[in-house]
Short mmCIF file of C-alpha atoms (C1' of nucleotides) in Angstrom, two decimals:
data_model
loop_
_atom_site.label_atom_id
_atom_site.label_comp_id
_atom_site.label_asym_id
_atom_site.label_seq_id
_atom_site.Cartn_x
_atom_site.Cartn_y
_atom_site.Cartn_z
CA MET W 1 0.00 0.00 0.00
CA THR W 2 1.40 3.33 -1.06
CA GLU W 3 1.76 6.26 1.30
CA ARG W 4 -1.37 8.37 1.30
CA ALA W 5 -0.12 11.81 2.05
CA LEU W 6 -0.60 13.85 -1.07
CA THR W 7 -3.98 15.33 -1.62
CA GLY W 8 -5.10 17.30 -4.57
CA LEU W 9 -7.73 18.39 -6.94
CA ALA W 10 -7.38 17.93 -10.67
CA THR W 11 -9.45 18.44 -13.76
CA ASP W 12 -9.40 15.99 -16.63
CA VAL W 13 -10.95 16.74 -19.98
CA VAL W 14 -12.41 14.27 -22.43
CA VAL W 15 -11.80 16.07 -25.71
CA PHE W 16 -13.96 14.59 -28.44
CA THR W 17 -13.67 15.05 -32.15
CA ILE W 18 -14.86 13.13 -35.18
CA THR W 19 -12.59 12.26 -38.08
CA ASP W 20 -12.79 9.52 -40.61
CA HIS W 21 -16.28 8.61 -39.35
CA ARG W 22 -14.98 7.71 -35.93
CA LEU W 23 -15.47 9.36 -32.58
CA ARG W 24 -12.05 10.12 -31.15
CA VAL W 25 -10.62 11.27 -27.84
CA LEU W 26 -7.43 13.19 -27.26
CA LEU W 27 -5.01 11.16 -25.14
CA VAL W 28 -1.53 11.69 -23.75
CA GLN W 29 0.92 8.89 -23.33
CA ARG W 30 2.47 8.90 -19.89
CA SER W 31 6.21 8.72 -19.50
CA GLY W 32 6.64 8.57 -15.73
CA GLU W 33 5.30 6.32 -13.02
CA PRO W 34 2.65 5.35 -12.24
CA PHE W 35 1.10 3.91 -15.39
CA SER W 36 4.17 4.63 -17.48
CA GLY W 37 3.39 4.01 -21.14
CA TYR W 38 -0.34 4.04 -20.49
CA TRP W 39 -2.52 6.71 -22.00
CA SER W 40 -4.38 9.33 -20.02
CA LEU W 41 -6.71 12.25 -20.44
CA PRO W 42 -5.25 15.73 -20.69
CA GLY W 43 -5.58 17.32 -17.27
CA GLY W 44 -3.76 18.60 -14.28
CA MET W 45 -3.96 20.08 -10.84
CA VAL W 46 -6.28 22.99 -10.20
CA PRO W 47 -4.34 26.09 -9.12
CA ILE W 48 -5.63 27.66 -5.93
CA ASN W 49 -7.04 30.73 -7.60
CA GLU W 50 -8.54 29.26 -10.73
CA ALA W 51 -12.19 28.35 -11.24
CA LEU W 52 -12.85 24.76 -12.26
CA ASP W 53 -14.31 25.74 -15.61
CA ASP W 54 -11.35 27.99 -16.33
CA CYS W 55 -8.94 25.24 -15.43
CA ALA W 56 -10.58 22.77 -17.76
CA SER W 57 -10.68 25.36 -20.50
CA ARG W 58 -7.00 26.07 -20.00
CA MET W 59 -6.06 22.38 -20.09
CA LEU W 60 -7.82 22.13 -23.41
CA ARG W 61 -6.09 25.19 -24.79
CA GLU W 62 -2.65 24.19 -23.59
CA LYS W 63 -2.84 20.76 -25.20
CA THR W 64 -4.59 21.69 -28.42
CA GLY W 65 -4.55 25.43 -28.88
CA VAL W 66 -8.30 25.21 -29.28
CA HIS W 67 -10.54 27.59 -27.39
CA GLY W 68 -14.14 28.69 -27.43
CA VAL W 69 -15.52 25.23 -28.04
CA TYR W 70 -18.26 23.45 -26.14
CA LEU W 71 -17.10 22.44 -22.66
CA GLU W 72 -19.26 20.99 -19.91
CA GLN W 73 -18.61 19.57 -16.49
CA LEU W 74 -19.19 15.83 -16.45
CA TYR W 75 -18.70 14.31 -13.01
CA SER W 76 -16.27 14.21 -10.12
CA PHE W 77 -14.34 11.04 -9.52
CA GLY W 78 -13.01 10.53 -6.05
CA ARG W 79 -12.30 6.94 -5.13
CA PRO W 80 -9.41 7.16 -2.68
CA GLU W 81 -7.45 4.52 -4.59
CA ARG W 82 -7.87 6.01 -8.04
CA ASP W 83 -4.37 7.46 -7.97
CA PRO W 84 -1.76 5.23 -6.30
CA ARG W 85 0.34 8.25 -5.37
CA GLY W 86 -2.24 9.70 -3.04
CA ARG W 87 -5.63 11.25 -2.83
CA VAL W 88 -6.52 13.10 -5.99
CA VAL W 89 -10.09 13.99 -6.81
CA SER W 90 -10.74 14.66 -10.47
CA VAL W 91 -13.44 17.04 -11.62
CA SER W 92 -13.91 15.85 -15.17
CA TYR W 93 -15.18 17.76 -18.19
CA TYR W 94 -15.87 16.95 -21.78
CA ALA W 95 -15.28 19.13 -24.80
CA LEU W 96 -16.35 18.93 -28.43
CA VAL W 97 -13.96 20.03 -31.17
CA PRO W 98 -15.28 20.33 -34.72
CA PRO W 99 -12.96 18.55 -37.16
CA ALA W 100 -12.62 21.83 -39.03
CA ARG W 101 -10.90 23.32 -36.02
CA LEU W 102 -8.61 20.42 -35.34
CA PRO W 103 -5.12 21.55 -34.48
CA SER W 104 -2.20 19.90 -36.17
CA LEU W 105 -0.66 18.13 -33.23
CA PRO W 106 2.99 18.99 -32.72
CA ALA W 107 4.86 16.37 -34.71
CA GLU W 108 7.60 15.99 -32.09
CA SER W 109 5.16 14.80 -29.50
CA GLN W 110 4.05 11.33 -30.49
CA ARG W 111 2.72 11.31 -26.98
CA LEU W 112 -0.42 13.20 -27.98
CA ALA W 113 -2.91 11.42 -30.18
CA TRP W 114 -6.55 11.19 -31.19
CA LYS W 115 -7.63 7.65 -30.36
CA PRO W 116 -10.92 6.12 -31.52
CA VAL W 117 -13.35 5.59 -28.67
CA ASP W 118 -14.15 2.12 -29.93
CA ALA W 119 -10.49 1.06 -29.84
CA LEU W 120 -8.85 2.74 -26.91
CA PRO W 121 -5.34 1.90 -25.78
CA GLU W 122 -4.60 0.93 -22.19
CA LEU W 123 -5.69 3.76 -19.98
CA ALA W 124 -4.22 5.07 -16.75
CA PHE W 125 -6.17 5.59 -13.53
CA ASP W 126 -9.95 5.44 -13.98
CA HIS W 127 -9.81 7.33 -17.25
CA GLY W 128 -11.63 4.52 -19.03
CA ASP W 129 -14.62 5.09 -16.77
CA ILE W 130 -14.48 8.81 -17.39
CA ILE W 131 -14.44 8.40 -21.16
CA ALA W 132 -17.29 5.89 -20.99
CA MET W 133 -19.41 8.26 -18.96
CA ALA W 134 -18.65 11.16 -21.27
CA HIS W 135 -19.62 9.08 -24.28
CA ARG W 136 -22.91 8.06 -22.65
CA ARG W 137 -23.69 11.66 -21.77
CA LEU W 138 -22.92 12.86 -25.26
CA ALA W 139 -25.06 10.16 -26.85
CA ALA W 140 -27.93 10.95 -24.48
CA LYS W 141 -27.74 14.64 -25.31
CA LEU W 142 -28.03 13.94 -29.02
CA GLU W 143 -31.61 12.85 -28.37
CA TYR W 144 -32.87 15.95 -26.65
CA SER W 145 -30.56 18.81 -27.56
CA THR W 146 -28.77 20.38 -30.47
CA ILE W 147 -25.36 19.45 -29.12
CA ALA W 148 -24.37 17.64 -32.31
CA LEU W 149 -24.16 20.99 -34.09
CA GLN W 150 -21.05 21.68 -32.02
CA PHE W 151 -19.21 19.31 -34.33
CA MET W 152 -20.19 21.13 -37.50
CA GLY W 153 -18.15 23.76 -39.30
CA GLU W 154 -19.39 27.06 -40.69
CA ARG W 155 -21.42 25.37 -43.42
CA PHE W 156 -22.42 21.76 -43.60
CA THR W 157 -24.67 19.34 -45.40
CA LEU W 158 -27.40 17.31 -43.78
CA SER W 159 -25.58 14.13 -44.73
CA GLU W 160 -22.57 15.32 -42.77
CA LEU W 161 -24.76 16.04 -39.77
CA GLN W 162 -26.40 12.66 -40.03
CA SER W 163 -23.00 11.05 -40.10
CA VAL W 164 -22.12 12.77 -36.82
CA TYR W 165 -25.22 11.28 -35.19
CA GLU W 166 -24.46 7.85 -36.57
CA THR W 167 -20.86 7.96 -35.48
CA ILE W 168 -21.68 8.92 -31.91
CA LEU W 169 -24.64 6.58 -31.54
CA GLY W 170 -22.92 3.73 -33.33
CA GLU W 171 -25.96 2.97 -35.46
CA GLN W 172 -27.45 3.86 -38.83
CA LEU W 173 -30.35 6.27 -39.00
CA ASP W 174 -33.09 6.57 -41.57
CA LYS W 175 -32.32 9.42 -43.92
CA ARG W 176 -35.86 10.69 -44.38
CA ASN W 177 -36.80 10.57 -40.72
CA PHE W 178 -33.54 12.24 -39.77
CA ARG W 179 -34.09 15.09 -42.18
CA LYS W 180 -37.65 15.54 -41.02
CA ARG W 181 -36.43 15.99 -37.42
CA VAL W 182 -33.60 18.28 -38.25
CA ARG W 183 -35.02 20.42 -41.03
CA ASN W 184 -37.44 22.32 -38.86
CA LEU W 185 -35.05 23.07 -36.05
CA PRO W 186 -35.09 26.83 -35.72
CA CYS W 187 -31.32 26.91 -35.17
CA ILE W 188 -30.53 25.46 -38.59
CA GLU W 189 -30.84 27.55 -41.71
CA ASP W 190 -30.50 26.84 -45.39
CA THR W 191 -27.88 29.04 -47.05
CA GLY W 192 -28.87 28.97 -50.71
CA GLU W 193 -25.47 27.47 -51.53
CA ARG W 194 -24.57 24.03 -52.81
CA PHE W 195 -21.59 21.88 -52.18
CA ARG W 196 -20.19 19.70 -54.97
CA ALA W 197 -17.96 16.79 -54.14
CA GLY W 198 -17.40 13.86 -56.40
CA LYS W 199 -19.47 12.72 -59.32
CA HIS W 200 -22.93 13.14 -57.93
CA ARG W 201 -25.64 15.62 -57.15
CA PRO W 202 -24.41 18.55 -55.04
CA ALA W 203 -25.82 19.00 -51.53
CA ARG W 204 -27.44 22.03 -49.95
CA LEU W 205 -25.30 23.80 -47.42
CA PHE W 206 -26.75 24.72 -44.04
CA ARG W 207 -25.59 27.03 -41.30
CA VAL W 208 -26.13 27.19 -37.55
CA THR W 209 -27.81 30.42 -36.61
CA ARG W 210 -26.40 30.55 -33.07
CA PRO W 211 -23.18 28.51 -33.11
CA ASP W 212 -22.49 29.16 -29.44
CA ARG W 213 -25.83 27.90 -28.18
CA VAL W 214 -26.98 24.39 -27.38
CA ASP W 215 -30.75 24.25 -27.20
CA ILE W 216 -32.83 21.72 -25.37
CA ILE W 217 -35.42 20.23 -27.68
CA LYS W 218 -38.98 19.50 -26.58
CA MET F 1 -9.49 40.52 0.14
CA THR F 2 -9.13 37.67 2.53
CA GLU F 3 -6.03 35.54 2.71
CA ARG F 4 -6.30 32.64 0.29
CA ALA F 5 -4.24 29.98 1.94
CA LEU F 6 -6.66 27.28 2.99
CA THR F 7 -7.63 24.80 0.39
CA GLY F 8 -10.04 21.99 0.75
CA LEU F 9 -12.59 19.67 -0.66
CA ALA F 10 -16.06 19.42 0.80
CA THR F 11 -19.29 17.67 0.03
CA ASP F 12 -22.63 19.36 0.52
CA VAL F 13 -25.90 17.48 0.38
CA VAL F 14 -29.26 18.83 -0.67
CA VAL F 15 -31.58 16.64 1.36
CA PHE F 16 -35.11 16.80 -0.02
CA THR F 17 -38.29 15.68 1.58
CA ILE F 18 -41.95 16.48 1.10
CA THR F 19 -44.25 17.33 3.97
CA ASP F 20 -47.44 19.31 4.05
CA HIS F 21 -47.48 19.39 0.23
CA ARG F 22 -44.26 21.34 0.07
CA LEU F 23 -40.83 20.35 -1.14
CA ARG F 24 -38.39 20.96 1.68
CA VAL F 25 -34.63 21.01 2.13
CA LEU F 26 -32.69 20.29 5.27
CA LEU F 27 -30.71 23.34 6.35
CA VAL F 28 -28.36 24.15 9.19
CA GLN F 29 -28.16 27.60 10.72
CA ARG F 30 -24.57 28.76 10.98
CA SER F 31 -23.29 30.12 14.26
CA GLY F 32 -19.73 31.17 13.36
CA GLU F 33 -18.26 33.47 10.75
CA PRO F 34 -18.52 33.77 7.86
CA PHE F 35 -22.27 33.98 7.16
CA SER F 36 -23.15 33.76 10.84
CA GLY F 37 -26.90 33.33 11.21
CA TYR F 38 -27.29 32.33 7.57
CA TRP F 39 -28.46 28.88 6.65
CA SER F 40 -26.37 26.32 4.83
CA LEU F 41 -26.53 22.82 3.47
CA PRO F 42 -25.35 19.95 5.63
CA GLY F 43 -21.83 19.13 4.53
CA GLY F 44 -18.22 19.09 5.49
CA MET F 45 -14.68 18.39 4.46
CA VAL F 46 -13.85 15.12 2.75
CA PRO F 47 -11.44 13.03 4.82
CA ILE F 48 -8.39 11.88 2.91
CA ASN F 49 -9.39 8.25 2.82
CA GLU F 50 -13.09 8.51 2.18
CA ALA F 51 -14.80 8.17 -1.19
CA LEU F 52 -16.97 11.10 -2.23
CA ASP F 53 -20.15 9.04 -2.23
CA ASP F 54 -19.36 7.66 1.20
CA CYS F 55 -18.68 11.12 2.52
CA ALA F 56 -22.00 12.45 1.27
CA SER F 57 -23.78 9.42 2.63
CA ARG F 58 -22.14 9.93 6.01
CA MET F 59 -23.05 13.64 6.10
CA LEU F 60 -26.65 12.65 5.55
CA ARG F 61 -26.56 10.00 8.25
CA GLU F 62 -24.84 12.21 10.80
CA LYS F 63 -27.36 15.02 10.42
CA THR F 64 -30.51 12.95 10.09
CA GLY F 65 -29.83 9.36 11.09
CA VAL F 66 -31.26 8.39 7.72
CA HIS F 67 -29.42 5.92 5.54
CA GLY F 68 -30.09 3.81 2.49
CA VAL F 69 -32.04 6.52 0.68
CA TYR F 70 -31.53 7.77 -2.85
CA LEU F 71 -28.34 9.78 -3.15
CA GLU F 72 -26.80 11.09 -6.35
CA GLN F 73 -23.89 13.34 -7.21
CA LEU F 74 -25.11 16.65 -8.55
CA TYR F 75 -22.26 18.95 -9.57
CA SER F 76 -18.99 20.38 -8.33
CA PHE F 77 -18.88 24.02 -7.44
CA GLY F 78 -15.48 25.63 -7.47
CA ARG F 79 -15.50 29.38 -7.91
CA PRO F 80 -12.42 30.54 -6.02
CA GLU F 81 -14.45 33.18 -4.16
CA ARG F 82 -17.28 30.93 -3.08
CA ASP F 83 -15.85 30.63 0.43
CA PRO F 84 -14.29 33.82 1.79
CA ARG F 85 -11.99 31.84 4.05
CA GLY F 86 -10.11 30.20 1.23
CA ARG F 87 -10.35 27.81 -1.62
CA VAL F 88 -12.95 25.16 -0.99
CA VAL F 89 -14.40 23.11 -3.81
CA SER F 90 -17.73 21.50 -3.04
CA VAL F 91 -18.79 18.25 -4.63
CA SER F 92 -22.53 18.48 -4.13
CA TYR F 93 -25.07 15.69 -3.88
CA TYR F 94 -28.78 15.46 -3.49
CA ALA F 95 -30.77 12.96 -1.48
CA LEU F 96 -34.45 12.06 -1.29
CA VAL F 97 -36.01 11.15 2.04
CA PRO F 98 -39.54 9.73 2.10
CA PRO F 99 -41.69 11.55 4.66
CA ALA F 100 -42.35 8.20 6.31
CA ARG F 101 -38.69 7.95 7.18
CA LEU F 102 -38.30 11.48 8.44
CA PRO F 103 -36.26 11.63 11.60
CA SER F 104 -37.52 13.67 14.50
CA LEU F 105 -34.93 16.40 14.57
CA PRO F 106 -33.23 16.76 17.92
CA ALA F 107 -35.31 19.33 19.77
CA GLU F 108 -32.29 21.05 21.32
CA SER F 109 -30.94 22.02 17.95
CA GLN F 110 -33.16 24.70 16.53
CA ARG F 111 -30.32 25.09 14.10
CA LEU F 112 -31.49 22.20 11.97
CA ALA F 113 -34.70 22.66 10.02
CA TRP F 114 -36.66 21.56 6.96
CA LYS F 115 -37.22 24.72 4.94
CA PRO F 116 -39.60 24.93 1.99
CA VAL F 117 -37.78 25.32 -1.31
CA ASP F 118 -40.18 28.05 -2.37
CA ALA F 119 -39.45 30.14 0.73
CA LEU F 120 -35.82 29.68 1.62
CA PRO F 121 -34.10 31.74 4.28
CA GLU F 122 -30.88 33.63 3.58
CA LEU F 123 -28.32 31.13 2.44
CA ALA F 124 -24.58 31.03 2.98
CA PHE F 125 -21.99 30.66 0.22
CA ASP F 126 -23.45 29.60 -3.13
CA HIS F 127 -25.86 27.18 -1.51
CA GLY F 128 -28.80 28.88 -3.18
CA ASP F 129 -27.34 27.95 -6.56
CA ILE F 130 -26.78 24.39 -5.43
CA ILE F 131 -30.35 23.98 -4.22
CA ALA F 132 -31.69 25.51 -7.43
CA MET F 133 -29.68 23.11 -9.55
CA ALA F 134 -30.76 20.14 -7.45
CA HIS F 135 -34.39 21.15 -7.79
CA ARG F 136 -34.07 21.49 -11.57
CA ARG F 137 -32.41 18.09 -11.81
CA LEU F 138 -35.06 16.45 -9.68
CA ALA F 139 -37.87 18.00 -11.70
CA ALA F 140 -36.23 16.93 -14.95
CA LYS F 141 -35.87 13.36 -13.70
CA LEU F 142 -39.56 13.16 -12.89
CA GLU F 143 -40.23 13.26 -16.61
CA TYR F 144 -38.09 10.36 -17.69
CA SER F 145 -37.48 8.17 -14.66
CA THR F 146 -39.23 6.63 -11.71
CA ILE F 147 -37.34 8.77 -9.22
CA ALA F 148 -40.54 10.10 -7.63
CA LEU F 149 -41.13 6.65 -6.13
CA GLN F 150 -38.21 7.35 -3.82
CA PHE F 151 -40.53 9.61 -1.86
CA MET F 152 -43.16 6.96 -1.32
CA GLY F 153 -43.50 4.72 1.72
CA GLU F 154 -44.14 0.99 1.74
CA ARG F 155 -47.69 1.39 0.43
CA PHE F 156 -49.17 4.43 -1.19
CA THR F 157 -52.14 5.65 -3.16
CA LEU F 158 -51.97 7.09 -6.65
CA SER F 159 -53.28 10.38 -5.32
CA GLU F 160 -50.32 10.57 -2.97
CA LEU F 161 -47.95 9.88 -5.83
CA GLN F 162 -49.61 12.51 -7.98
CA SER F 163 -49.25 14.99 -5.17
CA VAL F 164 -45.50 14.33 -5.10
CA TYR F 165 -45.26 15.17 -8.79
CA GLU F 166 -47.33 18.29 -8.38
CA THR F 167 -45.34 19.47 -5.41
CA ILE F 168 -41.99 19.09 -7.15
CA LEU F 169 -43.12 20.48 -10.49
CA GLY F 170 -45.15 23.26 -8.91
CA GLU F 171 -48.13 22.65 -11.15
CA GLN F 172 -51.35 20.68 -11.20
CA LEU F 173 -51.59 17.54 -13.29
CA ASP F 174 -54.59 15.91 -14.88
CA LYS F 175 -55.71 12.99 -12.78
CA ARG F 176 -56.72 10.67 -15.61
CA ASN F 177 -53.64 11.27 -17.71
CA PHE F 178 -51.41 10.86 -14.70
CA ARG F 179 -52.95 7.54 -13.79
CA LYS F 180 -52.69 6.32 -17.35
CA ARG F 181 -48.94 7.01 -17.35
CA VAL F 182 -48.28 5.52 -13.99
CA ARG F 183 -50.59 2.53 -13.90
CA ASN F 184 -48.69 0.51 -16.46
CA LEU F 185 -45.26 1.09 -15.02
CA PRO F 186 -43.87 -2.36 -14.36
CA CYS F 187 -42.33 -1.21 -11.08
CA ILE F 188 -45.69 -0.35 -9.52
CA GLU F 189 -48.02 -3.06 -8.31
CA ASP F 190 -51.51 -3.08 -6.91
CA THR F 191 -51.69 -4.71 -3.48
CA GLY F 192 -55.32 -5.68 -3.15
CA GLU F 193 -55.59 -3.47 -0.08
CA ARG F 194 -57.52 -0.26 0.45
CA PHE F 195 -56.77 2.76 2.49
CA ARG F 196 -59.57 4.63 4.28
CA ALA F 197 -59.04 8.18 5.40
CA GLY F 198 -61.81 10.61 6.10
CA LYS F 199 -65.39 10.44 4.99
CA HIS F 200 -64.95 9.32 1.42
CA ARG F 201 -64.24 6.38 -0.80
CA PRO F 202 -61.11 4.45 0.19
CA ALA F 203 -58.17 4.33 -2.20
CA ARG F 204 -56.28 1.36 -3.59
CA LEU F 205 -52.85 0.86 -2.12
CA PHE F 206 -49.87 0.30 -4.38
CA ARG F 207 -46.38 -0.95 -3.74
CA VAL F 208 -43.03 -0.44 -5.46
CA THR F 209 -41.69 -3.75 -6.63
CA ARG F 210 -38.02 -2.73 -6.50
CA PRO F 211 -37.78 0.11 -3.97
CA ASP F 212 -34.04 0.49 -4.42
CA ARG F 213 -34.15 0.96 -8.18
CA VAL F 214 -34.74 4.06 -10.24
CA ASP F 215 -35.62 3.11 -13.80
CA ILE F 216 -35.24 5.24 -16.86
CA ILE F 217 -38.52 5.39 -18.76
CA LYS F 218 -38.77 5.24 -22.55
"C1'" DA D 1 -25.53 8.75 -73.67
"C1'" DA D 2 -25.11 5.46 -70.16
"C1'" DA D 3 -23.29 4.28 -65.66
"C1'" DG D 4 -22.13 5.65 -61.23
"C1'" DT D 5 -22.89 8.11 -56.92
"C1'" DT D 6 -24.90 10.72 -53.50
"C1'" DA D 7 -28.93 14.17 -52.60
"C1'" DG D 8 -33.38 14.59 -51.78
"C1'" DT D 9 -38.36 13.59 -51.03
"C1'" DG D 10 -43.80 11.59 -48.91
"C1'" DT D 11 -47.09 8.39 -47.02
"C1'" DC D 12 -49.23 5.59 -43.85
"C1'" DG D 13 -49.98 3.35 -39.61
"C1'" DT D 14 -48.99 3.50 -34.64
"C1'" DT D 15 -48.13 5.50 -30.57
"C1'" DC D 16 -48.15 9.17 -27.34
"C1'" DG D 17 -49.71 13.33 -25.17
"C1'" DT D 18 -53.46 16.04 -23.92
"C1'" DA D 19 -57.92 18.06 -23.11
"C1'" DC D 20 -61.96 17.14 -20.85
"C1'" DA D 21 -66.59 15.55 -16.90
"C1'" DC D 22 -68.96 12.30 -14.73
"C1'" DT D 23 -69.87 8.08 -11.61
"C1'" DA D 24 -68.47 5.24 -7.38
"C1'" DT D 25 -67.91 4.49 -2.63
"C1'" DG D 26 -67.11 5.48 1.57
"C1'" DT D 27 -68.21 8.68 6.16
"C1'" DC D 28 -70.89 11.55 8.88
"C1'" DA D 29 -74.64 14.16 10.64
"C1'" DA D 30 -79.37 15.21 10.90
"C1'" DT U 1 -82.24 6.04 6.67
"C1'" DT U 2 -81.11 9.28 3.98
"C1'" DG U 3 -78.88 13.04 2.10
"C1'" DA U 4 -74.68 15.79 1.97
"C1'" DC U 5 -69.94 15.62 1.46
"C1'" DA U 6 -65.34 14.32 -0.07
"C1'" DT U 7 -62.09 11.92 -2.49
"C1'" DA U 8 -61.39 7.68 -5.73
"C1'" DG U 9 -61.74 6.19 -10.01
"C1'" DT U 10 -62.73 5.88 -15.05
"C1'" DG U 11 -62.76 6.70 -21.18
"C1'" DT U 12 -62.73 9.08 -25.42
"C1'" DA U 13 -61.37 11.77 -29.16
"C1'" DC U 14 -58.15 14.68 -31.31
"C1'" DG U 15 -53.66 16.07 -32.99
"C1'" DA U 16 -48.59 15.48 -32.92
"C1'" DA U 17 -44.66 12.85 -33.19
"C1'" DC U 18 -42.27 8.68 -34.57
"C1'" DG U 19 -40.93 4.87 -37.45
"C1'" DA U 20 -40.90 1.96 -41.41
"C1'" DC U 21 -40.30 2.07 -46.07
"C1'" DA U 22 -38.34 3.02 -52.02
"C1'" DC U 23 -37.90 5.79 -55.56
"C1'" DT U 24 -36.48 10.09 -58.37
"C1'" DA U 25 -33.01 14.08 -59.04
"C1'" DA U 26 -28.74 16.00 -60.28
"C1'" DC U 27 -24.27 15.98 -61.12
"C1'" DT U 28 -19.62 13.65 -63.00
"C1'" DT U 29 -17.07 10.57 -65.58
"C1'" DT U 30 -16.12 7.58 -69.44
#
DNA sequence: AAAGTTAGTGTCGTTCGTACACTATGTCAA
DNA sequence: TTGACATAGTGTACGAACGACACTAACTTT
């Protein structure tokens, strides 16, 4: 049994993005003990004068350079044994980064990578539980909020949006029913424009009217 | 500006009950500074070796003697200025105590009281925010889970259950629609018994089949 | 001009939510 | 014993939302 002297408060952030039709999480490979070689969520200790939200936001910015994206507190994990070095309670958050705003990860650091949620490497601490809970929360929010729009860029097609839903839920959706649901959301608006890609009919481009807002539906 | 040296982790518990057709919260009147005379949630520092859930559960038991009731983590509040004495992050919980299990509060301590949520006294720290969030969460869960059953005793009438909904939501519900919804929940079962009270027709008594479980509906 | 590829659309049946008012069964008092 | 009182208990009809389901439209390439 390790000495239990240290005590601390950390934030960990589950940073989601979608690329290549897979939901991915930003992970850092640990170099020191404990869990050397294992992967962990970006996070760190909360400075004495920093709000929890600010700390999570800063963690995200320091690792990715991304700011101003959707960020929400998830849960606090506090099993005494979760960190073998001592008592560390983690206030966890999750963030959504649209693929269009993906930073190019610094090439030197192979220790930072976007790993698919359905094929995670070995994770340190209880970070597997944290990611699982974040994924559940995200999937649940798809059903009753407009949170999925946080993954979209400036303009997008309905097929792209549908693909986001399918990727997060892990199941196919009916195209006509999906469009029925989504077309009369007040926060989505048809720009008259079209988007051509490949040898087929071009798609209408849509825009989010209030990109910063996540509305609760119903 | 006060010295910001102290740092700590606390849990605070919003303990709900319903009596007299009002949703009530257990509050403690503070005697020392800061916020002397103000009311606050039962809570306290988390010991280094205690899990967060266990700590919240213990807080509840120490103040009320109640144990084994519904208890769920709510949110972590961590604005640096929330406690003027120093940095204290609060991992907040909420608990539901059925009126039937209400403890008789120790008569000596007038400092412990069940205050109606719609007429709260002056609250210390950010405890008003915590209670508001707990109330919102509870009301939201009424819609898509069987959480309201946590307020019921061993046997109960549908009118009593409806009253719980109405008290938490702060609005009247239609009796026939309510009964339609609730009658075919698999977790509610008609005991053949009747309950007579007053000079009117006696009501059927129901029972929860799995009192410990809260199911998600739909 | 034909083949390939994705975009885009409508109907029907079912279920769910909601609005709405009267009868049933007990107690109590005159 | 009977009538007044108080709460328990019940059904229907309408509109909205949801889910299953298959074909046509528009563009590119060869």
